[in-house]
Amino acid sequence: MTRVFSGVKPTGHLTLGNYLGAMRRWAAVDQHEADALFCIVDLHALTVDHDPARVRRLSRQAATLLLASGLDPELCTVFVQSHVDEHTRLSYLLECVATDGEMRRMIQYKEKAPRERARGGSVRLSLLTYPALMAADILAYAADEVPVGDDQTQHVELTRDLAVRFNQRYGHTFTVPKATPPAVGARVMNLQDPTSKMGKSDDAGPGIVYLLDEPDVVRRKVMRAVTDSGQDVVHDREERPGVANLLEILAACTGGDPEELAGSYASYGALKKDTADAVVEVLRPLRERHRALCADPGYVDGVLRDGAERARAMARPTVDAAYRAIGLLPAVSGADPAPNAAR
């Protein structure tokens, strides 16, 4: 089977965009059709200033929501990145293969570093080097495919470059992965700024629907969504991005077609009401499963423990092979040397 690796970074509460754009497909398709690994990449949350307690809380919440979305630990591997040492073991080797120029060209570093400086903070070295850790996340598992959006394609291209370079210098060790766009994944935009993606945020933004928002909060956010000038309901992402976003969310929730749905509405108010109802209904089973899982924390702990053990068993042979290939002396294992052995 094709092996697929996907990760969720615990830097904010998961959103409707995360669910409709990726998580729902992971549960409905990927875990059934591929040897799939889903990882809470908590080490990546440390590249900027953070609250340790919040990272722990969001990591557990993300794991619980992945399970609530329908991921089955009998079908896929769900685990936390920091629970598997092979990620950091391999990351340093890839730093020794990557170049300073490659790291500094990464778009996220070029965007985040100036923001950190503007806030008067210092830029952590990990913000520069973490693409090597991201490459290690993928290469350790010999992943064939990495489903990513446009904003992460550059990281997968770097991963491919590092894998090829390592293989050429030290012998074939890594599978060279390819980036695959999420198939039929909904593109959910911010309800208050429909030209921007609905992403995780540090605040309770009115344009972001979080998976654990109460139904009345969801309805209020959707009903207050920005629309466009004009009165007719049409699906036009360029000229009517606000209405197009509502139509696409409604279509993603109901299985409809945005163009056809547009013809069913004569007013923005009716479209907003139906979209709000559809979002509440699509999130209802996820919220119920999340509530049940929170009441049984031992189950979640067991899934993460077993997932880490399974992931470790997959990654260790590849990482050990990389250590040998690059020239590191294997560790001595077994019984202690005899008392009279030469020192």
Coordinates of C-alpha atoms in Angstrom, one line a residue:
M1 CA 0.0 0.0 0.0
T2 CA 1.0 3.6 -0.6
R3 CA 2.2 5.1 2.7
V4 CA 0.9 8.6 3.6
F5 CA 2.0 10.9 6.3
S6 CA 0.1 13.9 7.5
G7 CA 0.6 16.2 10.5
V8 CA -1.4 18.6 12.7
K9 CA 0.5 21.4 14.5
P10 CA -0.9 22.2 18.0
T11 CA -0.6 26.0 17.7
G12 CA -4.3 26.7 17.8
H13 CA -7.8 25.2 18.0
L14 CA -8.7 23.1 15.0
T15 CA -11.2 24.7 12.7
L16 CA -14.0 23.9 10.2
G17 CA -11.4 24.5 7.5
N18 CA -9.2 21.8 9.0
Y19 CA -12.1 19.4 9.1
L20 CA -13.6 20.0 5.7
G21 CA -10.3 20.5 4.0
A22 CA -8.4 17.5 5.4
M23 CA -9.5 15.6 8.5
R24 CA -12.8 14.3 7.0
R25 CA -11.0 12.9 4.0
W26 CA -8.4 11.3 6.2
A27 CA -11.2 9.4 8.0
A28 CA -13.3 8.6 5.0
V29 CA -10.6 7.7 2.4
D30 CA -7.0 7.8 3.4
Q31 CA -7.0 5.4 6.4
H32 CA -8.8 2.9 4.2
E33 CA -6.8 3.2 1.0
A34 CA -3.3 3.8 2.3
D35 CA -0.9 2.9 5.1
A36 CA -1.6 6.2 6.8
L37 CA 0.2 7.9 9.7
F38 CA -1.4 11.0 11.4
C39 CA 0.9 12.9 13.7
I40 CA 0.4 15.7 16.2
V41 CA 3.7 17.6 15.4
D42 CA 4.1 19.2 18.8
L43 CA 7.9 19.9 18.3
H44 CA 7.0 22.3 15.5
A45 CA 5.0 24.4 18.0
L46 CA 8.2 25.3 19.9
T47 CA 9.7 27.4 17.1
V48 CA 8.1 30.6 18.4
D49 CA 7.2 31.9 21.9
H50 CA 4.6 29.6 23.4
D51 CA 2.9 28.7 26.6
P52 CA 4.0 25.1 27.6
A53 CA 0.7 24.3 29.3
R54 CA -1.2 25.4 26.2
V55 CA 0.9 23.3 23.8
R56 CA 0.2 20.2 26.0
R57 CA -3.5 21.0 26.1
L58 CA -3.8 21.6 22.4
S59 CA -1.8 18.5 21.6
R60 CA -4.2 16.3 23.5
Q61 CA -7.2 18.2 22.1
A62 CA -5.9 17.7 18.6
A63 CA -5.4 13.9 19.1
T64 CA -8.9 13.6 20.6
L65 CA -10.4 15.5 17.7
L66 CA -8.6 13.3 15.1
L67 CA -10.1 10.3 16.8
A68 CA -13.5 12.0 17.0
S69 CA -13.4 12.8 13.3
G70 CA -13.4 9.1 12.6
L71 CA -9.8 8.0 12.5
D72 CA -9.6 4.3 13.6
P73 CA -6.4 3.2 15.4
E74 CA -7.0 -0.3 13.9
L75 CA -6.7 1.2 10.4
C76 CA -4.1 3.9 10.8
T77 CA -1.4 5.1 13.2
V78 CA -2.2 8.1 15.4
F79 CA 0.7 9.4 17.5
V80 CA 2.5 12.4 19.0
Q81 CA 5.7 13.5 17.3
S82 CA 7.7 14.0 20.5
H83 CA 6.9 10.5 21.7
V84 CA 9.0 9.0 18.9
D85 CA 12.7 9.9 19.2
E86 CA 13.5 9.0 15.6
H87 CA 12.2 12.4 14.5
T88 CA 14.9 14.3 16.3
R89 CA 17.5 11.7 15.7
L90 CA 17.0 12.0 11.9
S91 CA 16.5 15.8 12.0
Y92 CA 20.1 16.5 12.9
L93 CA 21.4 14.3 10.1
L94 CA 19.3 16.2 7.6
E95 CA 20.6 19.5 9.0
C96 CA 24.0 18.2 8.1
V97 CA 22.8 17.7 4.5
A98 CA 20.8 20.9 4.1
T99 CA 22.4 24.3 3.5
D100 CA 21.9 27.7 5.2
G101 CA 20.7 29.2 1.9
E102 CA 17.9 26.5 1.6
M103 CA 16.7 27.2 5.1
R104 CA 16.6 31.0 4.6
R105 CA 14.6 30.7 1.4
M106 CA 11.7 29.0 3.1
I107 CA 8.7 31.1 2.9
Q108 CA 7.5 30.6 6.4
Y109 CA 10.8 31.7 7.8
K110 CA 10.8 34.8 5.6
E111 CA 7.3 35.6 6.9
K112 CA 7.6 34.7 10.6
A113 CA 11.0 36.0 11.3
P114 CA 10.2 39.7 10.6
R115 CA 7.0 39.4 12.6
E116 CA 9.0 38.1 15.6
R117 CA 11.5 41.0 15.3
A118 CA 8.6 43.5 14.9
R119 CA 7.2 42.3 18.2
G120 CA 10.6 43.0 19.8
G121 CA 11.4 39.3 20.2
S122 CA 14.4 37.3 19.1
V123 CA 14.1 34.7 16.3
R124 CA 14.7 31.2 17.5
L125 CA 17.2 29.1 15.6
S126 CA 14.5 26.3 15.4
L127 CA 12.4 28.6 13.2
L128 CA 15.2 28.5 10.7
T129 CA 16.0 24.8 10.9
Y130 CA 12.6 23.2 11.5
P131 CA 12.1 22.4 7.8
A132 CA 14.8 19.7 8.4
L133 CA 12.6 18.3 11.2
M134 CA 9.6 18.4 8.9
A135 CA 11.7 16.4 6.4
A136 CA 12.6 13.9 9.1
D137 CA 8.9 13.5 9.9
I138 CA 8.3 12.3 6.4
L139 CA 11.5 10.5 5.5
A140 CA 11.7 8.4 8.7
Y141 CA 8.6 6.6 7.6
A142 CA 9.5 6.1 3.9
A143 CA 6.3 8.0 3.1
D144 CA 5.3 7.9 -0.6
E145 CA 2.9 10.8 -0.5
V146 CA 2.4 13.8 1.7
P147 CA -1.1 15.5 1.2
V148 CA -0.4 19.3 1.6
G149 CA -1.9 22.6 0.5
D150 CA -0.1 25.1 -1.5
D151 CA 1.5 26.7 1.6
Q152 CA 3.4 23.6 2.4
T153 CA 4.5 22.4 -1.0
Q154 CA 7.9 24.1 -0.6
H155 CA 8.6 22.0 2.5
V156 CA 7.9 18.8 0.6
E157 CA 10.2 20.0 -2.3
L158 CA 13.0 20.6 0.3
T159 CA 12.3 17.1 1.7
R160 CA 12.7 15.6 -1.8
D161 CA 15.9 17.5 -2.4
L162 CA 17.4 16.4 0.9
A163 CA 16.4 12.8 0.3
V164 CA 18.0 12.8 -3.2
R165 CA 21.2 14.5 -1.9
F166 CA 21.6 12.1 1.0
N167 CA 21.0 9.1 -1.3
Q168 CA 23.6 10.3 -3.8
R169 CA 26.3 11.0 -1.2
Y170 CA 25.8 8.1 1.2
G171 CA 23.9 5.4 -0.6
H172 CA 20.3 4.8 -1.2
T173 CA 18.5 5.2 2.2
F174 CA 15.3 7.2 1.8
T175 CA 12.2 7.0 -0.3
V176 CA 11.7 10.2 -2.2
P177 CA 8.2 11.4 -1.4
K178 CA 5.9 13.5 -3.5
A179 CA 3.4 16.2 -2.5
T180 CA -0.2 15.4 -3.3
P181 CA -2.9 18.1 -3.2
P182 CA -5.8 17.1 -0.9
A183 CA -8.3 15.5 -3.3
V184 CA -11.7 17.1 -3.3
G185 CA -10.9 18.9 -0.1
A186 CA -13.1 22.0 0.6
R187 CA -11.3 25.3 0.6
V188 CA -12.8 27.1 3.5
M189 CA -12.1 30.8 3.9
N190 CA -12.4 33.2 6.8
L191 CA -16.0 34.4 7.3
Q192 CA -14.9 37.9 8.0
D193 CA -12.1 38.0 5.3
P194 CA -13.2 35.6 2.5
T195 CA -9.9 36.2 0.7
S196 CA -7.9 34.6 3.5
K197 CA -7.9 30.9 4.5
M198 CA -9.8 29.9 7.7
G199 CA -6.7 28.9 9.7
K200 CA -5.9 28.2 13.3
S201 CA -5.6 31.4 15.4
D202 CA -4.6 32.4 18.9
D203 CA -7.8 34.3 19.4
A204 CA -11.5 33.6 19.1
G205 CA -11.8 35.3 15.8
P206 CA -15.4 36.0 14.6
G207 CA -14.5 34.7 11.1
I208 CA -13.2 31.3 12.3
V209 CA -15.5 28.4 13.2
Y210 CA -13.7 26.2 15.7
L211 CA -14.7 22.5 15.8
L212 CA -15.6 22.8 19.5
D213 CA -17.6 26.0 19.2
E214 CA -21.1 25.6 20.7
P215 CA -23.9 25.5 18.1
D216 CA -25.2 28.9 18.9
V217 CA -21.7 30.3 18.5
V218 CA -21.4 28.6 15.1
R219 CA -24.7 30.1 14.0
R220 CA -23.8 33.6 15.1
K221 CA -20.5 33.5 13.3
V222 CA -22.1 32.3 10.0
M223 CA -25.0 34.7 10.2
R224 CA -22.5 37.5 10.6
A225 CA -20.3 36.4 7.7
V226 CA -19.2 39.1 5.3
T227 CA -21.1 39.0 2.0
D228 CA -20.7 41.2 -1.1
S229 CA -22.4 44.1 -2.8
G230 CA -25.4 43.2 -4.9
Q231 CA -28.4 41.1 -4.0
D232 CA -28.3 38.1 -6.3
V233 CA -26.7 34.9 -5.0
V234 CA -24.1 33.7 -7.5
H235 CA -21.0 31.5 -7.2
D236 CA -18.2 33.8 -8.3
R237 CA -15.0 33.5 -6.2
E238 CA -13.4 36.5 -7.8
E239 CA -16.2 39.0 -7.8
R240 CA -18.3 37.6 -4.9
P241 CA -15.8 35.9 -2.5
G242 CA -18.1 36.2 0.6
V243 CA -21.1 34.5 -1.0
A244 CA -18.9 32.0 -2.8
N245 CA -17.4 31.0 0.5
L246 CA -20.8 30.4 2.0
L247 CA -21.9 28.4 -1.0
E248 CA -18.8 26.2 -0.9
I249 CA -19.1 25.6 2.9
L250 CA -22.8 24.6 2.4
A251 CA -21.8 22.4 -0.5
A252 CA -19.1 20.7 1.5
C253 CA -21.4 20.0 4.3
T254 CA -24.3 18.7 2.3
G255 CA -22.6 17.1 -0.7
G256 CA -24.1 19.6 -3.1
D257 CA -22.6 21.7 -5.9
P258 CA -22.0 25.4 -5.2
E259 CA -23.2 26.5 -8.7
E260 CA -26.4 24.6 -8.4
L261 CA -27.0 25.7 -4.8
A262 CA -26.7 29.3 -5.8
G263 CA -29.8 29.0 -8.0
S264 CA -31.8 27.9 -4.9
Y265 CA -31.5 31.2 -3.1
A266 CA -33.0 34.6 -3.6
S267 CA -31.4 36.3 -0.5
Y268 CA -28.2 36.2 1.5
G269 CA -30.2 35.7 4.7
A270 CA -31.6 32.4 3.6
L271 CA -28.2 31.2 2.4
K272 CA -26.6 32.1 5.7
K273 CA -29.3 30.3 7.7
D274 CA -29.1 27.1 5.7
T275 CA -25.2 27.2 5.8
A276 CA -25.3 27.7 9.6
D277 CA -27.7 24.8 10.1
A278 CA -25.5 22.6 7.8
V279 CA -22.3 23.4 9.7
V280 CA -24.0 22.7 13.1
E281 CA -25.2 19.3 11.8
V282 CA -21.9 18.3 10.2
L283 CA -20.1 19.1 13.4
R284 CA -22.7 17.5 15.8
P285 CA -21.4 13.9 15.6
L286 CA -17.8 15.0 15.9
R287 CA -18.6 17.0 19.0
E288 CA -20.5 14.1 20.5
R289 CA -17.6 11.7 19.9
H290 CA -15.2 14.2 21.3
R291 CA -17.3 14.5 24.5
A292 CA -17.3 10.7 24.9
L293 CA -13.6 10.5 24.3
C294 CA -12.9 13.2 26.9
A295 CA -14.8 11.1 29.4
D296 CA -12.5 8.2 28.7
P297 CA -8.9 9.7 28.8
G298 CA -7.4 6.2 29.3
Y299 CA -8.5 5.2 25.8
V300 CA -6.9 8.3 24.2
D301 CA -3.7 7.6 26.2
G302 CA -3.7 4.0 25.0
V303 CA -4.2 5.0 21.4
L304 CA -1.2 7.5 21.6
R305 CA 1.0 4.9 23.4
D306 CA 0.3 2.2 20.9
G307 CA 0.6 4.6 18.0
A308 CA 4.0 5.8 19.1
E309 CA 5.2 2.2 19.5
R310 CA 4.0 1.3 16.0
A311 CA 5.5 4.5 14.5
R312 CA 8.8 3.8 16.3
A313 CA 9.0 0.3 14.9
M314 CA 8.4 1.8 11.4
A315 CA 10.9 4.6 11.7
R316 CA 13.8 3.0 13.5
P317 CA 15.2 0.8 10.7
T318 CA 15.3 3.7 8.3
V319 CA 16.9 6.1 10.8
D320 CA 19.4 3.5 11.9
A321 CA 20.3 2.9 8.3
A322 CA 20.8 6.7 7.8
Y323 CA 23.2 6.7 10.9
R324 CA 25.2 3.9 9.4
A325 CA 25.3 5.4 5.9
I326 CA 26.5 8.9 7.0
G327 CA 29.4 7.4 9.0
L328 CA 28.4 7.2 12.6
L329 CA 29.7 4.3 14.7
P330 CA 27.0 1.9 15.8
A331 CA 26.3 1.8 19.5
V332 CA 27.5 -1.3 21.3
S333 CA 24.7 -3.4 22.7
G334 CA 24.6 -6.6 24.8
A335 CA 26.4 -7.7 28.0
D336 CA 28.9 -5.6 29.8
P337 CA 32.6 -6.3 28.8
A338 CA 34.4 -9.0 30.8
P339 CA 36.2 -7.6 33.9
N340 CA 39.6 -8.5 32.5
A341 CA 39.0 -7.0 29.1
A342 CA 41.7 -4.6 27.9
R343 CA 40.9 -1.0 28.6

